[in-house]
Amino acid sequence: MSKQNPFDIGYYNETDLLKFGFKSVGSNVKISKNCIIRGLYNISIGDNVIIDAFCSIIATGDCELKIGSFIHIGAYCHLLANAGIEIGDFSGLSQGVKIYSKTDDYSGNSLTNPTIPSKFKTLKRGKVSIGEHTIICANSVVLPGLNIGDGVAIGALSIVTTNLGPWYIYYGNPL
């Protein structure tokens, strides 16, 4: 007699996902049932995509999140697509990667956090474009308005603050 593991909550498949209101969902797509996703109507997902547990994906407002085909997004990733994010085919995000297309200005010249009135804060915003065949390793952070070229590998714990040219390995804090 086999027992179902109560800790394995499973994945939604594309049949389930199509009912939820995504902009588009390809075939062979699996998203963990414990992800937090907002702005479904702004999210397009290609074919053969897996999004693992505890990811938060925010695509509210007039932005767009485009996830290509053959993409893996590891557990605990955070995608804030309020100014747009595009992830090219055959790319992957390791566990804990954070991608921000909008963030507070932490230079010290502005107040920060969502409870502060807009007149007292400055936001940095811009679409993040990630090329095809790109891997971003564990716990790295990508800041707003950046272009990451095709074939890029970003080492673990890196902070990406500048555009990255194609087919190169980058690592550091900050890049």
PDB file of C-alpha atoms in Angstrom:
ATOM      1  CA  MET A   1       0.000   0.000   0.000  1.00  0.00           C
ATOM      2  CA  SER A   2       1.485   3.349  -1.019  1.00  0.00           C
ATOM      3  CA  LYS A   3       0.737   6.564   0.801  1.00  0.00           C
ATOM      4  CA  GLN A   4       0.686   9.980  -0.784  1.00  0.00           C
ATOM      5  CA  ASN A   5       3.369  12.246   0.623  1.00  0.00           C
ATOM      6  CA  PRO A   6       1.500  15.154   2.297  1.00  0.00           C
ATOM      7  CA  PHE A   7       4.540  17.396   1.875  1.00  0.00           C
ATOM      8  CA  ASP A   8       4.586  17.057  -1.920  1.00  0.00           C
ATOM      9  CA  ILE A   9       1.922  19.517  -3.030  1.00  0.00           C
ATOM     10  CA  GLY A  10       2.702  19.020  -6.720  1.00  0.00           C
ATOM     11  CA  TYR A  11       2.537  21.144  -9.834  1.00  0.00           C
ATOM     12  CA  TYR A  12      -0.146  22.710 -11.965  1.00  0.00           C
ATOM     13  CA  ASN A  13       0.073  21.639 -15.609  1.00  0.00           C
ATOM     14  CA  GLU A  14      -0.827  23.601 -18.732  1.00  0.00           C
ATOM     15  CA  THR A  15      -4.438  22.350 -18.632  1.00  0.00           C
ATOM     16  CA  ASP A  16      -4.859  23.839 -15.158  1.00  0.00           C
ATOM     17  CA  LEU A  17      -2.903  26.981 -16.010  1.00  0.00           C
ATOM     18  CA  LEU A  18      -4.950  27.831 -19.107  1.00  0.00           C
ATOM     19  CA  LYS A  19      -8.027  28.189 -16.869  1.00  0.00           C
ATOM     20  CA  PHE A  20      -6.336  30.724 -14.568  1.00  0.00           C
ATOM     21  CA  GLY A  21      -6.050  33.686 -16.972  1.00  0.00           C
ATOM     22  CA  PHE A  22      -2.427  33.731 -18.156  1.00  0.00           C
ATOM     23  CA  LYS A  23      -1.838  35.716 -21.344  1.00  0.00           C
ATOM     24  CA  SER A  24      -0.556  32.488 -22.935  1.00  0.00           C
ATOM     25  CA  VAL A  25       0.731  29.094 -21.808  1.00  0.00           C
ATOM     26  CA  GLY A  26       2.579  26.618 -24.018  1.00  0.00           C
ATOM     27  CA  SER A  27       2.674  22.852 -23.784  1.00  0.00           C
ATOM     28  CA  ASN A  28       4.445  20.801 -21.116  1.00  0.00           C
ATOM     29  CA  VAL A  29       4.419  23.626 -18.546  1.00  0.00           C
ATOM     30  CA  LYS A  30       4.551  22.884 -14.815  1.00  0.00           C
ATOM     31  CA  ILE A  31       4.300  25.465 -12.019  1.00  0.00           C
ATOM     32  CA  SER A  32       4.535  24.478  -8.376  1.00  0.00           C
ATOM     33  CA  LYS A  33       1.275  24.878  -6.521  1.00  0.00           C
ATOM     34  CA  ASN A  34       2.872  26.986  -3.793  1.00  0.00           C
ATOM     35  CA  CYS A  35       4.147  29.822  -5.996  1.00  0.00           C
ATOM     36  CA  ILE A  36       2.774  33.335  -5.616  1.00  0.00           C
ATOM     37  CA  ILE A  37       1.877  34.822  -8.996  1.00  0.00           C
ATOM     38  CA  ARG A  38       0.182  38.193  -9.611  1.00  0.00           C
ATOM     39  CA  GLY A  39      -0.722  39.772 -12.941  1.00  0.00           C
ATOM     40  CA  LEU A  40      -1.478  36.531 -14.793  1.00  0.00           C
ATOM     41  CA  TYR A  41      -2.914  38.496 -17.745  1.00  0.00           C
ATOM     42  CA  ASN A  42       0.575  39.978 -18.378  1.00  0.00           C
ATOM     43  CA  ILE A  43       2.463  36.664 -18.337  1.00  0.00           C
ATOM     44  CA  SER A  44       3.311  34.606 -21.446  1.00  0.00           C
ATOM     45  CA  ILE A  45       4.957  31.207 -20.986  1.00  0.00           C
ATOM     46  CA  GLY A  46       6.474  29.124 -23.799  1.00  0.00           C
ATOM     47  CA  ASP A  47       6.772  25.346 -24.073  1.00  0.00           C
ATOM     48  CA  ASN A  48       8.652  23.007 -21.722  1.00  0.00           C
ATOM     49  CA  VAL A  49       8.845  25.316 -18.718  1.00  0.00           C
ATOM     50  CA  ILE A  50       9.168  24.330 -15.059  1.00  0.00           C
ATOM     51  CA  ILE A  51       8.771  26.830 -12.219  1.00  0.00           C
ATOM     52  CA  ASP A  52       9.679  25.297  -8.877  1.00  0.00           C
ATOM     53  CA  ALA A  53       8.404  25.862  -5.339  1.00  0.00           C
ATOM     54  CA  PHE A  54       8.165  29.112  -3.419  1.00  0.00           C
ATOM     55  CA  CYS A  55       8.735  31.430  -6.394  1.00  0.00           C
ATOM     56  CA  SER A  56       7.075  34.835  -6.410  1.00  0.00           C
ATOM     57  CA  ILE A  57       6.275  36.373  -9.767  1.00  0.00           C
ATOM     58  CA  ILE A  58       4.764  39.855  -9.917  1.00  0.00           C
ATOM     59  CA  ALA A  59       3.682  41.289 -13.283  1.00  0.00           C
ATOM     60  CA  THR A  60       1.016  43.820 -12.383  1.00  0.00           C
ATOM     61  CA  GLY A  61       0.242  47.094 -14.137  1.00  0.00           C
ATOM     62  CA  ASP A  62       1.153  47.709 -17.762  1.00  0.00           C
ATOM     63  CA  CYS A  63       4.221  45.469 -17.840  1.00  0.00           C
ATOM     64  CA  GLU A  64       4.822  42.147 -19.508  1.00  0.00           C
ATOM     65  CA  LEU A  65       6.668  39.010 -18.446  1.00  0.00           C
ATOM     66  CA  LYS A  66       7.701  36.753 -21.317  1.00  0.00           C
ATOM     67  CA  ILE A  67       9.170  33.392 -20.378  1.00  0.00           C
ATOM     68  CA  GLY A  68      10.527  31.557 -23.428  1.00  0.00           C
ATOM     69  CA  SER A  69      10.652  27.821 -24.071  1.00  0.00           C
ATOM     70  CA  PHE A  70      12.828  25.203 -22.366  1.00  0.00           C
ATOM     71  CA  ILE A  71      13.156  27.342 -19.233  1.00  0.00           C
ATOM     72  CA  HIS A  72      13.727  26.203 -15.659  1.00  0.00           C
ATOM     73  CA  ILE A  73      13.134  28.610 -12.768  1.00  0.00           C
ATOM     74  CA  GLY A  74      14.454  27.163  -9.512  1.00  0.00           C
ATOM     75  CA  ALA A  75      12.866  27.369  -6.087  1.00  0.00           C
ATOM     76  CA  TYR A  76      12.678  30.672  -4.188  1.00  0.00           C
ATOM     77  CA  CYS A  77      13.197  32.903  -7.239  1.00  0.00           C
ATOM     78  CA  HIS A  78      11.594  36.359  -7.302  1.00  0.00           C
ATOM     79  CA  LEU A  79      10.691  38.057 -10.585  1.00  0.00           C
ATOM     80  CA  LEU A  80       9.411  41.616 -10.227  1.00  0.00           C
ATOM     81  CA  ALA A  81       8.321  42.438 -13.772  1.00  0.00           C
ATOM     82  CA  ASN A  82       6.655  45.803 -13.114  1.00  0.00           C
ATOM     83  CA  ALA A  83       8.661  47.331 -15.985  1.00  0.00           C
ATOM     84  CA  GLY A  84       8.943  44.110 -18.013  1.00  0.00           C
ATOM     85  CA  ILE A  85      11.132  41.021 -18.043  1.00  0.00           C
ATOM     86  CA  GLU A  86      11.914  38.766 -20.995  1.00  0.00           C
ATOM     87  CA  ILE A  87      13.733  35.447 -20.615  1.00  0.00           C
ATOM     88  CA  GLY A  88      15.050  33.860 -23.822  1.00  0.00           C
ATOM     89  CA  ASP A  89      14.734  30.193 -24.781  1.00  0.00           C
ATOM     90  CA  PHE A  90      16.943  27.515 -23.205  1.00  0.00           C
ATOM     91  CA  SER A  91      17.754  29.654 -20.170  1.00  0.00           C
ATOM     92  CA  GLY A  92      17.621  28.922 -16.475  1.00  0.00           C
ATOM     93  CA  LEU A  93      17.477  30.607 -13.098  1.00  0.00           C
ATOM     94  CA  SER A  94      18.998  28.705 -10.181  1.00  0.00           C
ATOM     95  CA  GLN A  95      17.501  28.799  -6.717  1.00  0.00           C
ATOM     96  CA  GLY A  96      17.000  32.173  -5.101  1.00  0.00           C
ATOM     97  CA  VAL A  97      17.652  34.378  -8.138  1.00  0.00           C
ATOM     98  CA  LYS A  98      16.056  37.830  -7.915  1.00  0.00           C
ATOM     99  CA  ILE A  99      15.248  39.868 -11.039  1.00  0.00           C
ATOM    100  CA  TYR A 100      13.985  43.411 -10.541  1.00  0.00           C
ATOM    101  CA  SER A 101      12.670  45.595 -13.346  1.00  0.00           C
ATOM    102  CA  LYS A 102      11.666  48.208 -10.783  1.00  0.00           C
ATOM    103  CA  THR A 103      13.191  49.043  -7.417  1.00  0.00           C
ATOM    104  CA  ASP A 104      13.648  51.877  -4.970  1.00  0.00           C
ATOM    105  CA  ASP A 105      16.726  54.083  -5.286  1.00  0.00           C
ATOM    106  CA  TYR A 106      19.010  52.974  -2.459  1.00  0.00           C
ATOM    107  CA  SER A 107      21.683  55.646  -3.086  1.00  0.00           C
ATOM    108  CA  GLY A 108      20.655  57.576   0.031  1.00  0.00           C
ATOM    109  CA  ASN A 109      19.113  60.391  -2.036  1.00  0.00           C
ATOM    110  CA  SER A 110      15.567  59.074  -1.638  1.00  0.00           C
ATOM    111  CA  LEU A 111      13.329  57.513   0.945  1.00  0.00           C
ATOM    112  CA  THR A 112      12.533  53.850   0.384  1.00  0.00           C
ATOM    113  CA  ASN A 113       9.792  51.266   0.943  1.00  0.00           C
ATOM    114  CA  PRO A 114       6.253  50.942  -0.369  1.00  0.00           C
ATOM    115  CA  THR A 115       4.636  52.927   2.449  1.00  0.00           C
ATOM    116  CA  ILE A 116       6.480  56.161   1.548  1.00  0.00           C
ATOM    117  CA  PRO A 117       4.489  58.678  -0.554  1.00  0.00           C
ATOM    118  CA  SER A 118       5.723  58.868  -4.164  1.00  0.00           C
ATOM    119  CA  LYS A 119       6.824  62.513  -3.848  1.00  0.00           C
ATOM    120  CA  PHE A 120       9.540  61.441  -1.365  1.00  0.00           C
ATOM    121  CA  LYS A 121      11.029  58.569  -3.339  1.00  0.00           C
ATOM    122  CA  THR A 122      12.781  57.819  -6.587  1.00  0.00           C
ATOM    123  CA  LEU A 123      12.298  54.579  -8.472  1.00  0.00           C
ATOM    124  CA  LYS A 124      14.705  52.891 -10.825  1.00  0.00           C
ATOM    125  CA  ARG A 125      12.821  51.065 -13.555  1.00  0.00           C
ATOM    126  CA  GLY A 126      13.527  49.452 -16.901  1.00  0.00           C
ATOM    127  CA  LYS A 127      12.869  46.235 -18.778  1.00  0.00           C
ATOM    128  CA  VAL A 128      15.257  43.360 -18.093  1.00  0.00           C
ATOM    129  CA  SER A 129      16.112  41.248 -21.159  1.00  0.00           C
ATOM    130  CA  ILE A 130      17.841  37.907 -20.683  1.00  0.00           C
ATOM    131  CA  GLY A 131      19.183  36.259 -23.828  1.00  0.00           C
ATOM    132  CA  GLU A 132      18.892  32.679 -24.986  1.00  0.00           C
ATOM    133  CA  HIS A 133      21.077  29.909 -23.506  1.00  0.00           C
ATOM    134  CA  THR A 134      21.743  32.011 -20.408  1.00  0.00           C
ATOM    135  CA  ILE A 135      22.155  30.695 -16.877  1.00  0.00           C
ATOM    136  CA  ILE A 136      21.954  32.766 -13.733  1.00  0.00           C
ATOM    137  CA  CYS A 137      23.332  30.899 -10.739  1.00  0.00           C
ATOM    138  CA  ALA A 138      22.035  30.711  -7.173  1.00  0.00           C
ATOM    139  CA  ASN A 139      21.136  33.827  -5.196  1.00  0.00           C
ATOM    140  CA  SER A 140      22.238  36.289  -7.855  1.00  0.00           C
ATOM    141  CA  VAL A 141      20.435  39.630  -8.280  1.00  0.00           C
ATOM    142  CA  VAL A 142      19.706  41.412 -11.573  1.00  0.00           C
ATOM    143  CA  LEU A 143      18.810  45.111 -11.311  1.00  0.00           C
ATOM    144  CA  PRO A 144      16.421  47.124 -13.541  1.00  0.00           C
ATOM    145  CA  GLY A 145      16.986  48.129 -17.151  1.00  0.00           C
ATOM    146  CA  LEU A 146      19.680  45.596 -18.039  1.00  0.00           C
ATOM    147  CA  ASN A 147      20.354  43.470 -21.111  1.00  0.00           C
ATOM    148  CA  ILE A 148      22.060  40.134 -20.589  1.00  0.00           C
ATOM    149  CA  GLY A 149      23.378  38.636 -23.823  1.00  0.00           C
ATOM    150  CA  ASP A 150      22.926  35.169 -25.280  1.00  0.00           C
ATOM    151  CA  GLY A 151      25.002  32.395 -23.755  1.00  0.00           C
ATOM    152  CA  VAL A 152      25.908  34.284 -20.587  1.00  0.00           C
ATOM    153  CA  ALA A 153      26.681  32.438 -17.351  1.00  0.00           C
ATOM    154  CA  ILE A 154      26.404  34.507 -14.165  1.00  0.00           C
ATOM    155  CA  GLY A 155      28.133  33.035 -11.123  1.00  0.00           C
ATOM    156  CA  ALA A 156      26.410  32.447  -7.805  1.00  0.00           C
ATOM    157  CA  LEU A 157      25.875  35.386  -5.445  1.00  0.00           C
ATOM    158  CA  SER A 158      26.561  37.966  -8.161  1.00  0.00           C
ATOM    159  CA  ILE A 159      24.867  41.368  -8.348  1.00  0.00           C
ATOM    160  CA  VAL A 160      24.344  42.470 -11.944  1.00  0.00           C
ATOM    161  CA  THR A 161      24.432  46.275 -12.271  1.00  0.00           C
ATOM    162  CA  THR A 162      25.468  46.641 -15.923  1.00  0.00           C
ATOM    163  CA  ASN A 163      24.656  45.145 -19.328  1.00  0.00           C
ATOM    164  CA  LEU A 164      26.481  41.888 -20.056  1.00  0.00           C
ATOM    165  CA  GLY A 165      27.823  40.950 -23.489  1.00  0.00           C
ATOM    166  CA  PRO A 166      27.146  37.524 -25.018  1.00  0.00           C
ATOM    167  CA  TRP A 167      28.936  34.212 -24.530  1.00  0.00           C
ATOM    168  CA  TYR A 168      30.958  35.007 -21.437  1.00  0.00           C
ATOM    169  CA  ILE A 169      31.117  33.933 -17.795  1.00  0.00           C
ATOM    170  CA  TYR A 170      30.555  36.748 -15.315  1.00  0.00           C
ATOM    171  CA  TYR A 171      30.751  36.734 -11.544  1.00  0.00           C
ATOM    172  CA  GLY A 172      31.200  39.268  -8.810  1.00  0.00           C
ATOM    173  CA  ASN A 173      29.595  41.651  -6.439  1.00  0.00           C
ATOM    174  CA  PRO A 174      28.838  43.985  -8.127  1.00  0.00           C
ATOM    175  CA  LEU A 175      29.271  43.262 -11.821  1.00  0.00           C
TER     176      LEU A 175
END
